[in-house]
Coordinates of C-alpha atoms and ligand atoms in Angstrom, one line a residue:
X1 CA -5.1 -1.1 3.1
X2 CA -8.0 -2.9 3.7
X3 CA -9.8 -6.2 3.9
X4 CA -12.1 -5.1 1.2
X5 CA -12.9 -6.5 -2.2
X6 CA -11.2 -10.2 -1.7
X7 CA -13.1 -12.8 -0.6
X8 CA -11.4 -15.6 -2.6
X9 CA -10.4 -18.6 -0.4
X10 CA -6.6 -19.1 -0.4
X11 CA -6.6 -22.9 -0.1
X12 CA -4.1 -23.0 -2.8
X13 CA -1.5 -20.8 -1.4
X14 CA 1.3 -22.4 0.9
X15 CA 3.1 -20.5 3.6
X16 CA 6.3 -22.3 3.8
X17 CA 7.1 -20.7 7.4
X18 CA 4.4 -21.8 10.2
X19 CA 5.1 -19.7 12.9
X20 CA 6.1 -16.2 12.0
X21 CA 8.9 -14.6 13.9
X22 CA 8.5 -12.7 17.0
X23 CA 8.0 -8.7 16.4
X24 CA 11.4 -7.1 16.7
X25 CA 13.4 -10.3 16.1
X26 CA 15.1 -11.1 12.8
X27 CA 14.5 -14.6 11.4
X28 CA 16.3 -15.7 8.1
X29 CA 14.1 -16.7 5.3
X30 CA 17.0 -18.0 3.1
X31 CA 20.9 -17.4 3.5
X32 CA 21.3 -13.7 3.2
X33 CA 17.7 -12.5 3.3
X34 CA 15.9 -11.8 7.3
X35 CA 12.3 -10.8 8.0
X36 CA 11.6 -8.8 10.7
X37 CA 8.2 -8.1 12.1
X38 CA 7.5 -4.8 13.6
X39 CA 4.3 -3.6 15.3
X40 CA 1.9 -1.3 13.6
X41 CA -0.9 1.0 15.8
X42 CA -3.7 0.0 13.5
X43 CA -5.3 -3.0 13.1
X44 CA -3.2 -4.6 10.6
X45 CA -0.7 -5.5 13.2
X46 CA 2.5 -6.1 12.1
X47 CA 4.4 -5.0 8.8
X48 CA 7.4 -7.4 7.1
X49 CA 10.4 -5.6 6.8
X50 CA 13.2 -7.1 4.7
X51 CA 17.2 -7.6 5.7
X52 CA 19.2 -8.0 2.9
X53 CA 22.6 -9.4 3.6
X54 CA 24.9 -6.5 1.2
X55 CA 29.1 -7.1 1.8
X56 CA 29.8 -5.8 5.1
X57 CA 26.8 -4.3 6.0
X58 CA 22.7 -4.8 5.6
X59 CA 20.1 -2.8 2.8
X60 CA 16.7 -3.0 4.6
X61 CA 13.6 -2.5 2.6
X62 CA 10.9 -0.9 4.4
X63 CA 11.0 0.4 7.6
X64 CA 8.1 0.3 9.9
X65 CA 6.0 3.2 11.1
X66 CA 7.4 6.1 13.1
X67 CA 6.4 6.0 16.8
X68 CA 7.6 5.1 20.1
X69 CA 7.4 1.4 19.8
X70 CA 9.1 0.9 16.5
X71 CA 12.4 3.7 17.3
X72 CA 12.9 1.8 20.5
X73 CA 12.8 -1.5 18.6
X74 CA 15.3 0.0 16.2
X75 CA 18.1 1.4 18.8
X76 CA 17.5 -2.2 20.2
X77 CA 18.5 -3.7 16.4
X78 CA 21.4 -1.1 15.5
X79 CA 23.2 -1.9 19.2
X80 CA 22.5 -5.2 19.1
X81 CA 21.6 -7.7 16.1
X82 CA 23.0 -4.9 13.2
X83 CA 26.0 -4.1 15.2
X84 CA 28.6 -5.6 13.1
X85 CA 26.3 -5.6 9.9
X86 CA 25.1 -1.7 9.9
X87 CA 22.5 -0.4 7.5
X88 CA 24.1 0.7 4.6
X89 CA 21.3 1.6 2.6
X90 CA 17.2 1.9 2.7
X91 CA 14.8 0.9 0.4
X92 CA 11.6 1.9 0.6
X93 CA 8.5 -0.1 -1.9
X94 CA 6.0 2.9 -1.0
X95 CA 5.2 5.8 0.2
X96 CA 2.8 4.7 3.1
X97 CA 4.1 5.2 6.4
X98 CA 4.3 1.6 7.3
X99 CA 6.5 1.5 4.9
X100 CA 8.7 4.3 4.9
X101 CA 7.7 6.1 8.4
X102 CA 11.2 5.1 10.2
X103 CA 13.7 5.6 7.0
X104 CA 14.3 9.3 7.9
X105 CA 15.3 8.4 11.0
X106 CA 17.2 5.6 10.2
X107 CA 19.1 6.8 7.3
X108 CA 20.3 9.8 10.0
X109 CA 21.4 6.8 12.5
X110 CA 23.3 4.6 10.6
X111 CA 24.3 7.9 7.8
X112 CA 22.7 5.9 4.8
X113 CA 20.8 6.8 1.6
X114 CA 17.1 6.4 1.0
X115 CA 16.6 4.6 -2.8
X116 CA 13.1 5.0 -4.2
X117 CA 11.0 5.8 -6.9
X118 CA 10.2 9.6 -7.9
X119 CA 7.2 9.4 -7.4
X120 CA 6.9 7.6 -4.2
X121 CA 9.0 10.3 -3.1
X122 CA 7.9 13.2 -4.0
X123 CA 4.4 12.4 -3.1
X124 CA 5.0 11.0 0.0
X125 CA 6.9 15.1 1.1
X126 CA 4.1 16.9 -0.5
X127 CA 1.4 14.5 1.7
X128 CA 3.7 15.2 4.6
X129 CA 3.5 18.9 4.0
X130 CA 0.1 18.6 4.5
X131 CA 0.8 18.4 8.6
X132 CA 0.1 21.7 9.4
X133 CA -2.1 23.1 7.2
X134 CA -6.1 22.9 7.3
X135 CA -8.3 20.8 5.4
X136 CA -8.6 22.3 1.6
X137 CA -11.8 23.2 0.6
X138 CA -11.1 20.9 -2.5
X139 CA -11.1 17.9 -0.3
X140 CA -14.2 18.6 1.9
X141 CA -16.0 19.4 -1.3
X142 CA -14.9 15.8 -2.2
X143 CA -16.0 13.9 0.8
X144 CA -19.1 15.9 0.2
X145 CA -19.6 15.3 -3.0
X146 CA -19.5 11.5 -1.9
X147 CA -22.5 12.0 0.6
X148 CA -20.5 12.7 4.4
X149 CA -22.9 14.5 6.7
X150 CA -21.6 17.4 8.3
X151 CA -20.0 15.3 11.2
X152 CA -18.4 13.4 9.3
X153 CA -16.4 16.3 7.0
X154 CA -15.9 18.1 10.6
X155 CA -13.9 14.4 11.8
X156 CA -12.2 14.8 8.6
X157 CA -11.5 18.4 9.2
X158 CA -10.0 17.6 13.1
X159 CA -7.9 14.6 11.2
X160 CA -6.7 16.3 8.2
X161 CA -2.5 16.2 8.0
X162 CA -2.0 13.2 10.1
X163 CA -0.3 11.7 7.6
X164 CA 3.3 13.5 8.4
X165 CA 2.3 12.2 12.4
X166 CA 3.4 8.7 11.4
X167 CA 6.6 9.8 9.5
X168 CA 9.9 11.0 10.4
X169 CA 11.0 13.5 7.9
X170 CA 12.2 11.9 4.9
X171 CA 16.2 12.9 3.9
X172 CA 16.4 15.9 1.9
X173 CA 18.2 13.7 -1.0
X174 CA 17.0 10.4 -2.4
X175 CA 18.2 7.8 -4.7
X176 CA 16.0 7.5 -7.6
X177 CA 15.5 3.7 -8.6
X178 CA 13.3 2.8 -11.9
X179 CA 11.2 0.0 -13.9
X180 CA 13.2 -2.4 -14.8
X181 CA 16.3 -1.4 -13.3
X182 CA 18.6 -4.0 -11.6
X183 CA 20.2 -4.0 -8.2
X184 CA 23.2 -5.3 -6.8
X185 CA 22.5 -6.5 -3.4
X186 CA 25.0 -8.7 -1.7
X187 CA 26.4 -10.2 -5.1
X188 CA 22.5 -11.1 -6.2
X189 CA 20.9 -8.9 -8.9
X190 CA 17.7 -7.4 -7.9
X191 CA 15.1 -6.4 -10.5
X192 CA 12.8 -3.5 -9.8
X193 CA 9.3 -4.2 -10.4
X194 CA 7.3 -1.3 -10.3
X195 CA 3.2 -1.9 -10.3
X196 CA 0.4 1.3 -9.5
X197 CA -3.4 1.3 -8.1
X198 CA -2.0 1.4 -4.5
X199 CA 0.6 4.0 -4.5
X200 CA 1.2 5.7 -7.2
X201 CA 5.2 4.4 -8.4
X202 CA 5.5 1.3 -6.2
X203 CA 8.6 -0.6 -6.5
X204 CA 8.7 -4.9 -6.2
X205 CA 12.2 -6.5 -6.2
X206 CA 12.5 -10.0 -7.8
X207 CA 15.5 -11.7 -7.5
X208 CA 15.4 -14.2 -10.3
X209 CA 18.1 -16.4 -9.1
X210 CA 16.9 -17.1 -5.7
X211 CA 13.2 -17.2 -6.8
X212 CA 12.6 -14.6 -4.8
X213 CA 9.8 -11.7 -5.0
X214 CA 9.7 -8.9 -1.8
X215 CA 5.8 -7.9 -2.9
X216 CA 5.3 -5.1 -0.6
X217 CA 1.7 -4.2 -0.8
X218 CA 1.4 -5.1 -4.7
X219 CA 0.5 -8.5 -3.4
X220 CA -0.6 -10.1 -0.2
X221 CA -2.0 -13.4 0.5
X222 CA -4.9 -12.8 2.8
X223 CA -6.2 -9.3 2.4
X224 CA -6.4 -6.7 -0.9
X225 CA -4.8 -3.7 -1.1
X226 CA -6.5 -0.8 -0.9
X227 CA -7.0 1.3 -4.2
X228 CA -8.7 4.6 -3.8
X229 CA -8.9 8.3 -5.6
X230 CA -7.5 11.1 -3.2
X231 CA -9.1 14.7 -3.5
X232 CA -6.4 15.5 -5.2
X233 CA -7.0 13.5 -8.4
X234 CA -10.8 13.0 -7.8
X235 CA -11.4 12.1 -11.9
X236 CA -8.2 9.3 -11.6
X237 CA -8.9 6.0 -12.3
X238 CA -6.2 3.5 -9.9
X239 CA -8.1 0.8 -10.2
X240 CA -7.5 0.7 -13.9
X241 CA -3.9 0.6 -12.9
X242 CA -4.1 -2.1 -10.4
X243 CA -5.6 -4.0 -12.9
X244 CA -3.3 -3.7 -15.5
X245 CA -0.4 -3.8 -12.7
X246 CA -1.6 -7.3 -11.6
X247 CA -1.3 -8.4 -15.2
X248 CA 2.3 -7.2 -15.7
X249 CA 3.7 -8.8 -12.4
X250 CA 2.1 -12.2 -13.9
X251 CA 3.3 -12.1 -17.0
X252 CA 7.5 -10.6 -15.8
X253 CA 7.2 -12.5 -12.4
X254 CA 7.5 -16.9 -12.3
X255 CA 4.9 -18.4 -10.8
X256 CA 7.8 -20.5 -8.6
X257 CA 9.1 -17.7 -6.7
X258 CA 8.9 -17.7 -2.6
X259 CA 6.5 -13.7 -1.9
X260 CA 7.8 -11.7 0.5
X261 CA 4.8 -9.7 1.2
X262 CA 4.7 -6.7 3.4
X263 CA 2.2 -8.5 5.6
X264 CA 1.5 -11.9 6.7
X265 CA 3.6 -14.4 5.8
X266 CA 5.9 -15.3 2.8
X267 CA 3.9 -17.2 0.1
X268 CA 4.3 -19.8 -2.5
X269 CA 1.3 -19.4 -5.5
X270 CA 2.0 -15.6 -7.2
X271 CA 0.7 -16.8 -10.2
X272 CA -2.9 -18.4 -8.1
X273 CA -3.0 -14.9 -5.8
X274 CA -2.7 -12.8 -8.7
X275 CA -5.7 -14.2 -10.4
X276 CA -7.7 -14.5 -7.2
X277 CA -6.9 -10.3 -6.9
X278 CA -8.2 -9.9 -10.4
X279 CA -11.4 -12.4 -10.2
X280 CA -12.3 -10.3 -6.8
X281 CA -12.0 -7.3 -8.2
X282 CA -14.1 -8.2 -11.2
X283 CA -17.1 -9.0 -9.4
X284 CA -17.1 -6.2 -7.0
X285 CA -17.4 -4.0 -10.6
X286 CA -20.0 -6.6 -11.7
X287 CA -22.0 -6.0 -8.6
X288 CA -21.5 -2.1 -8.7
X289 CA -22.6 -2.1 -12.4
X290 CA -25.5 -4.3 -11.5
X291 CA -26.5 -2.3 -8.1
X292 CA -26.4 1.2 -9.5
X293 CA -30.0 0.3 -11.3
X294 CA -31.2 3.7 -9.3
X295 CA -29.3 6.5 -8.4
X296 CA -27.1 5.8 -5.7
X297 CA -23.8 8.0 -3.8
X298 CA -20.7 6.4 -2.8
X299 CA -21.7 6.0 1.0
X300 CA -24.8 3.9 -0.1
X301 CA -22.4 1.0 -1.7
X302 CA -20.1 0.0 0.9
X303 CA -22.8 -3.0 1.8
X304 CA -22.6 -3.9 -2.3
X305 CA -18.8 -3.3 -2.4
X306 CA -17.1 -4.6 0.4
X307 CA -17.3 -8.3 1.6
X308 CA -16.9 -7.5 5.3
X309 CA -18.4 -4.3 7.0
X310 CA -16.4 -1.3 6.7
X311 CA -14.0 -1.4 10.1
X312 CA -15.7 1.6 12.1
X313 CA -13.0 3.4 12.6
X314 CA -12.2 6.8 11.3
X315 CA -9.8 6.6 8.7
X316 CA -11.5 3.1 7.0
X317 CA -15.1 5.4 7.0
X318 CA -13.9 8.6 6.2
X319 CA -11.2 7.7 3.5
X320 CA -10.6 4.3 2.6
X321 CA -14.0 3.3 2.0
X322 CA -15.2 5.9 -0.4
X323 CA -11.7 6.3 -1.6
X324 CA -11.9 2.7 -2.7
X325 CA -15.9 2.8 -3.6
X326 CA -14.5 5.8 -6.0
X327 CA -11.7 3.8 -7.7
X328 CA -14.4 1.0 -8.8
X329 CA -16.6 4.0 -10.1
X330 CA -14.1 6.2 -11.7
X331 CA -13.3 2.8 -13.6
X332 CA -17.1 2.3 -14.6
X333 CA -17.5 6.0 -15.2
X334 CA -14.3 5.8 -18.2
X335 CA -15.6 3.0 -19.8
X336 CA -19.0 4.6 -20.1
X337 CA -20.9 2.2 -18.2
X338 CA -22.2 4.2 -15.4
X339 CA -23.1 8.2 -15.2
X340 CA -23.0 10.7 -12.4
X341 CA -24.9 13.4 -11.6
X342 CA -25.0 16.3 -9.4
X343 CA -27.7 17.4 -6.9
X344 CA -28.6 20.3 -6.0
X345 CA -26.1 19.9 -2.4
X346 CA -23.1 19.2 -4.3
X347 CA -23.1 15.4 -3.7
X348 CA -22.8 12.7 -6.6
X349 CA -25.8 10.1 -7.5
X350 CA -24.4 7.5 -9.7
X351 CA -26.4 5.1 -12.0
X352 CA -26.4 2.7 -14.8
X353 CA -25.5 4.1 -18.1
Ligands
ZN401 ZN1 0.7 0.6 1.3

């Protein structure tokens, strides 16, 4: 994720909890439902992890990254504030580390299941997989084709497989949940919401009866989620799916439920963040289409693109970035706005159709 397309003021949002709870210490939210904080390496912070009150035990949803830190926060939790409540099952929204980095561990502790979608999944072993092999030539050719100097693919080189660093091996077996499938948790019935653009399968719960919505990174007040195309599936086109993503969770989501995002704090104004998430991402295309009068790659328009500066540290230049400068052109591209060409170097040149 990044602070990237969103500029939108959120005046209009209200955070019903002033002072968020101290990393590592669960605080309830409402009868039956804690948020825990827990400290993240990069400059996001802190990630929201959920506590779900379920019979004689707890479900958590999400999990926190996998490092020293966060493992010594959880043998702190299962000896001390989960003793009598034990985890009895993990949900995980995504497949980013943040998110799901601890739930191998965790589910080996406390001898629980992981539920999550297929996709999340099975993606999330294969990127893991990835640990010790070396860079494809598919992915350097990528990063090329967007316009990285030599240096640049050689940092991506060294970095290449770090994904499977910040992740304890996920159990062999999973729980598959789906779209629209409900959940008992505790006695309350939780819908899955799934949305894509982010992650490719990502799952929301809404609990209709508490007004309740755990977001993960689908929807967060202050920042927008990153959407990018991978090597993998350089022609996809996520942002497409964001968008349309956004515009389901408005129209099967109230307006008067309390977000439980996966960072900052819990939110009141779905309905207003949603359509300050679409109006963002909007303009950025309007600028794109309106900036690509001459041929330009995709490491000319982070300055048009992105409201702040691109963070200058490795993984924001060398993947998020163009990963999310791609989205917004694989988006123009489809629609037949915008064409590409090839030089003679292997990198891209994009310009008005
Ligand atoms: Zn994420």
């Amino acid at each position: 994720m990044m602070d990237g397309l969103s500029v939108s003021a959120n005046a209009r949002l209200t955070y019903p909890y002033a002072l968020p709870p101290v990393p590592g210490v669960p605080a309830q939210v409402v009868a039956g439902v804690q948020w825990l904080r827990l400290p993240l390496p990069v400059s996001l912070g802190t990630i929201n992890v959920w506590l779900l009150a379920d019979g004689a035990g707890t479900t958590l949803v999400d999990t926190g990254i996998y490092d020293e830190q966060t493992e010594a926060l959880w043998r702190t939790l299962l000896d001390g504030a989960l003793r009598d409540t034990p985890l009895t099952r993990i949900i995980a929204t995504h497949l980013h580390p943040d998110h799901v980095g601890m739930a191998g561990w965790l589910s080996r502790h406390s001898a629980c299941r992981l539920w999550m979608t297929r996709l999340e999944y099975l993606h999330c072993r294969l990127q893991a997989g990835d640990s010790n092999r070396p860079a494809p030539e598919e992915s350097l050719a990528f990063y090329q084709r967007a316009g990285w100097d030599t240096q640049a693919l050689e940092r991506y080189r060294k970095r290449f497989g770090g994904f499977g660093r910040m992740l304890s091996s996920l159990p062999d077996s999973y729980r598959r949940i789906q779209n629209g499938e409900q959940l008992d948790i505790g006695g309350y019935g939780w819908e899955v919401v799934v949305g894509a653009g982010h992650s490719p399968e990502h799952a929301c719960l809404f609990d209709p009866q508490r007004k309740l919505l755990i977001s993960g990174d689908q929807v967060l007040p202050r920042i927008s989620s990153n959407v990018s195309v991978h090597p993998t599936e350089p022609d996809a086109d996520p942002m497409s799916e964001w968008l349309d993503s956004l515009a389901m969770l408005r129209r099967r989501v109230p307006d008067d439920v309390l977000v439980l995002p996966s960072h900052n704090k819990p939110f009141l104004g779905l309905h207003t963040r949603i359509e300050q998430l679409q109006v963002d991402t909007y303009s950025a295309l309007t600028r794109l289409r309106q900036g690509l009068e001459q041929p330009r790659r995709v490491v000319d328009l982070f300055a048009l693109l992105f409201n702040a500066p691109v963070r200058n540290d490795a993984s924001s230049r060398l993947t998020l970035a163009p990963g999310e400068a791609l989205a917004c052109l694989n988006y123009l591209l489809r629609r037949g706005d915008i064409s590409v060409s090839l030089d003679g170097h292997g990198v891209a040149w994009y310009q008005r159709a």
